[in-house]
Structures are given as structure tokens and as C-alpha cells.
Amino acid sequence: MTSCWYRSLSRSIETEKNPGVLGLPTANHTCQHDKYACGDGACIPVNWVCNGEVDCKNDMDEQNCDHPTTCSGGAYQCSSGACVPHRWHCDGKLDCNDGSDEENCTSTGTRSELPG
């Protein structure tokens, strides 16, 4: 029982020292002045906000941004205008905040062609 309590306490302390450890947000967590708070406890550099690439797990860093008309090479452009790595397109996980990276995909992970 003591070792279980100790491990739990150690994890709590480690998570408070390093927000984002174990993917858990901490209570009342704020980011340093040169960081952007993703809203889930994670902090990213402010220059990553509205850079056309999703860095926060919840896409907050790319919401309400004026995105480029096209994404740089190797990136997939979401319907919202945000850019995510092309390998995230049709990978079975929603990466675009609008879910467009998983639309019209086959079960094998490739994009299906729509008759047109």
C-alpha cells in the first residue's frame, strides 16, 4: 500500500514540475510569458501559434488564424485552412479541428476518389 501511495505522490510531484508529463494537465497551470497555453495544460512557444501547423492536441494554436492559401510541402490543408503533417491525412485520427483530414478515406488509410 505504501509503495502505491508513494508512486502516486511521485507522479503528482513530477506532473506539477513538468506540466504535460503523462499527458495530464495540472490545476491552475499557467505558461511562462514567452509560451502559449493550449488549454489542456500544455505550453508551446508563442511563435508556433498561427504558423499553419497544429501543435496543440486540441488545435487551439491554429484556430481563428488567417491561414495561408496553401500549405508548405509535406503538409495537408484542412478545410478550415490549418495545415497538418501529410502523414496525418487518413491515419484514422482526427487531427484537423473540422475533421476534414479523415473525410473520404478508405479503411486502408488511403484517400478514396469521389466520382466527379
mmCIF file of C-alpha atoms in Angstrom:
data_model
loop_
_atom_site.group_PDB
_atom_site.id
_atom_site.type_symbol
_atom_site.label_atom_id
_atom_site.label_comp_id
_atom_site.label_asym_id
_atom_site.label_seq_id
_atom_site.Cartn_x
_atom_site.Cartn_y
_atom_site.Cartn_z
ATOM 1 C CA MET A 1 0.000 0.000 0.000
ATOM 2 C CA THR A 2 2.830 2.409 0.846
ATOM 3 C CA SER A 3 4.592 1.864 -2.493
ATOM 4 C CA CYS A 4 1.360 2.562 -4.394
ATOM 5 C CA TRP A 5 0.838 5.790 -2.439
ATOM 6 C CA TYR A 6 4.489 6.759 -2.968
ATOM 7 C CA ARG A 7 4.292 6.194 -6.733
ATOM 8 C CA SER A 8 1.104 8.249 -6.914
ATOM 9 C CA LEU A 9 2.700 11.080 -4.940
ATOM 10 C CA SER A 10 5.845 10.918 -7.092
ATOM 11 C CA ARG A 11 3.766 11.152 -10.262
ATOM 12 C CA SER A 12 1.815 14.117 -8.854
ATOM 13 C CA ILE A 13 5.014 15.947 -7.965
ATOM 14 C CA GLU A 14 6.610 15.163 -11.343
ATOM 15 C CA THR A 15 3.494 16.328 -13.194
ATOM 16 C CA GLU A 16 3.425 19.600 -11.241
ATOM 17 C CA LYS A 17 7.112 20.206 -12.018
ATOM 18 C CA ASN A 18 6.685 19.323 -15.691
ATOM 19 C CA PRO A 19 3.178 20.060 -16.984
ATOM 20 C CA GLY A 20 2.268 17.670 -19.734
ATOM 21 C CA VAL A 21 4.119 14.718 -18.167
ATOM 22 C CA LEU A 22 1.890 11.694 -18.638
ATOM 23 C CA GLY A 23 -0.325 13.909 -20.797
ATOM 24 C CA LEU A 24 -2.127 15.261 -17.726
ATOM 25 C CA PRO A 25 -2.928 18.949 -17.257
ATOM 26 C CA THR A 26 -2.195 20.470 -13.875
ATOM 27 C CA ALA A 27 -4.596 22.558 -11.850
ATOM 28 C CA ASN A 28 -4.126 26.325 -12.099
ATOM 29 C CA HIS A 29 -1.320 25.878 -14.631
ATOM 30 C CA THR A 30 -0.102 28.956 -16.444
ATOM 31 C CA CYS A 31 2.610 29.192 -19.053
ATOM 32 C CA GLN A 32 5.703 31.372 -18.988
ATOM 33 C CA HIS A 33 5.380 34.772 -20.684
ATOM 34 C CA ASP A 34 7.015 33.512 -23.896
ATOM 35 C CA LYS A 35 4.731 30.455 -24.147
ATOM 36 C CA TYR A 36 1.157 29.918 -25.356
ATOM 37 C CA ALA A 37 -1.292 27.937 -23.185
ATOM 38 C CA CYS A 38 -3.036 25.257 -25.263
ATOM 39 C CA GLY A 39 -5.858 24.965 -22.732
ATOM 40 C CA ASP A 40 -5.082 21.359 -21.859
ATOM 41 C CA GLY A 41 -2.106 22.081 -19.612
ATOM 42 C CA ALA A 42 0.452 22.083 -22.420
ATOM 43 C CA CYS A 43 2.557 25.111 -23.345
ATOM 44 C CA ILE A 44 4.135 25.804 -26.730
ATOM 45 C CA PRO A 45 6.390 28.623 -27.970
ATOM 46 C CA VAL A 46 4.344 31.673 -28.970
ATOM 47 C CA ASN A 47 5.889 31.681 -32.453
ATOM 48 C CA TRP A 48 4.183 28.307 -33.092
ATOM 49 C CA VAL A 49 0.738 29.963 -32.826
ATOM 50 C CA CYS A 50 -0.929 30.547 -36.215
ATOM 51 C CA ASN A 51 2.081 29.143 -38.070
ATOM 52 C CA GLY A 52 -0.090 26.832 -40.175
ATOM 53 C CA GLU A 53 0.836 23.683 -38.236
ATOM 54 C CA VAL A 54 -1.202 22.162 -35.413
ATOM 55 C CA ASP A 55 0.955 21.943 -32.280
ATOM 56 C CA CYS A 56 -1.674 21.777 -29.504
ATOM 57 C CA LYS A 57 -3.546 18.484 -29.205
ATOM 58 C CA ASN A 58 -6.835 20.427 -29.328
ATOM 59 C CA ASP A 59 -5.827 22.586 -32.356
ATOM 60 C CA MET A 60 -6.221 25.790 -30.293
ATOM 61 C CA ASP A 61 -2.990 27.232 -31.691
ATOM 62 C CA GLU A 62 -4.451 27.260 -35.219
ATOM 63 C CA GLN A 63 -7.999 28.418 -34.535
ATOM 64 C CA ASN A 64 -9.113 31.920 -35.592
ATOM 65 C CA CYS A 65 -5.969 32.452 -37.661
ATOM 66 C CA ASP A 66 -5.531 33.855 -41.136
ATOM 67 C CA HIS A 67 -4.012 30.787 -42.768
ATOM 68 C CA PRO A 68 -2.009 30.714 -45.975
ATOM 69 C CA THR A 69 -3.934 29.739 -49.086
ATOM 70 C CA THR A 70 -1.750 26.646 -49.451
ATOM 71 C CA CYS A 71 0.326 24.603 -47.045
ATOM 72 C CA SER A 72 4.047 24.085 -47.399
ATOM 73 C CA GLY A 73 5.353 20.868 -48.947
ATOM 74 C CA GLY A 74 4.630 17.738 -46.957
ATOM 75 C CA ALA A 75 1.572 19.233 -45.262
ATOM 76 C CA TYR A 76 -2.146 18.573 -45.678
ATOM 77 C CA GLN A 77 -4.505 21.543 -45.660
ATOM 78 C CA CYS A 78 -7.630 21.076 -43.556
ATOM 79 C CA SER A 79 -10.919 22.521 -44.799
ATOM 80 C CA SER A 80 -10.535 25.160 -42.074
ATOM 81 C CA GLY A 81 -7.253 26.283 -43.658
ATOM 82 C CA ALA A 82 -4.976 24.847 -40.966
ATOM 83 C CA CYS A 83 -2.048 22.687 -42.048
ATOM 84 C CA VAL A 84 -1.138 19.339 -40.501
ATOM 85 C CA PRO A 85 1.625 16.895 -41.487
ATOM 86 C CA HIS A 86 0.546 14.950 -44.574
ATOM 87 C CA ARG A 87 1.153 11.635 -42.769
ATOM 88 C CA TRP A 88 -1.809 12.547 -40.507
ATOM 89 C CA HIS A 89 -4.179 12.558 -43.511
ATOM 90 C CA CYS A 90 -6.332 9.389 -43.458
ATOM 91 C CA ASP A 91 -4.495 7.922 -40.455
ATOM 92 C CA GLY A 92 -7.695 7.126 -38.549
ATOM 93 C CA LYS A 93 -7.285 10.009 -36.077
ATOM 94 C CA LEU A 94 -8.997 13.400 -36.245
ATOM 95 C CA ASP A 95 -6.206 15.958 -36.460
ATOM 96 C CA CYS A 96 -7.955 18.875 -38.177
ATOM 97 C CA ASN A 97 -10.341 20.698 -35.852
ATOM 98 C CA ASP A 98 -13.022 20.237 -38.522
ATOM 99 C CA GLY A 99 -12.236 16.523 -39.052
ATOM 100 C CA SER A 100 -11.540 17.057 -42.748
ATOM 101 C CA ASP A 101 -8.308 15.037 -42.620
ATOM 102 C CA GLU A 102 -10.388 11.870 -42.144
ATOM 103 C CA GLU A 103 -13.136 12.539 -44.694
ATOM 104 C CA ASN A 104 -13.408 10.337 -47.805
ATOM 105 C CA CYS A 105 -10.777 7.890 -46.545
ATOM 106 C CA THR A 106 -10.887 4.155 -47.131
ATOM 107 C CA SER A 107 -10.393 1.657 -44.329
ATOM 108 C CA THR A 108 -6.860 1.007 -45.613
ATOM 109 C CA GLY A 109 -5.804 4.537 -44.768
ATOM 110 C CA THR A 110 -5.797 5.964 -48.273
ATOM 111 C CA ARG A 111 -7.997 8.635 -49.745
ATOM 112 C CA SER A 112 -10.840 7.371 -51.876
ATOM 113 C CA GLU A 113 -11.572 9.059 -55.154
ATOM 114 C CA LEU A 114 -15.010 10.542 -55.444
ATOM 115 C CA PRO A 115 -16.767 10.201 -58.788
ATOM 116 C CA GLY A 116 -16.932 13.566 -60.287
#
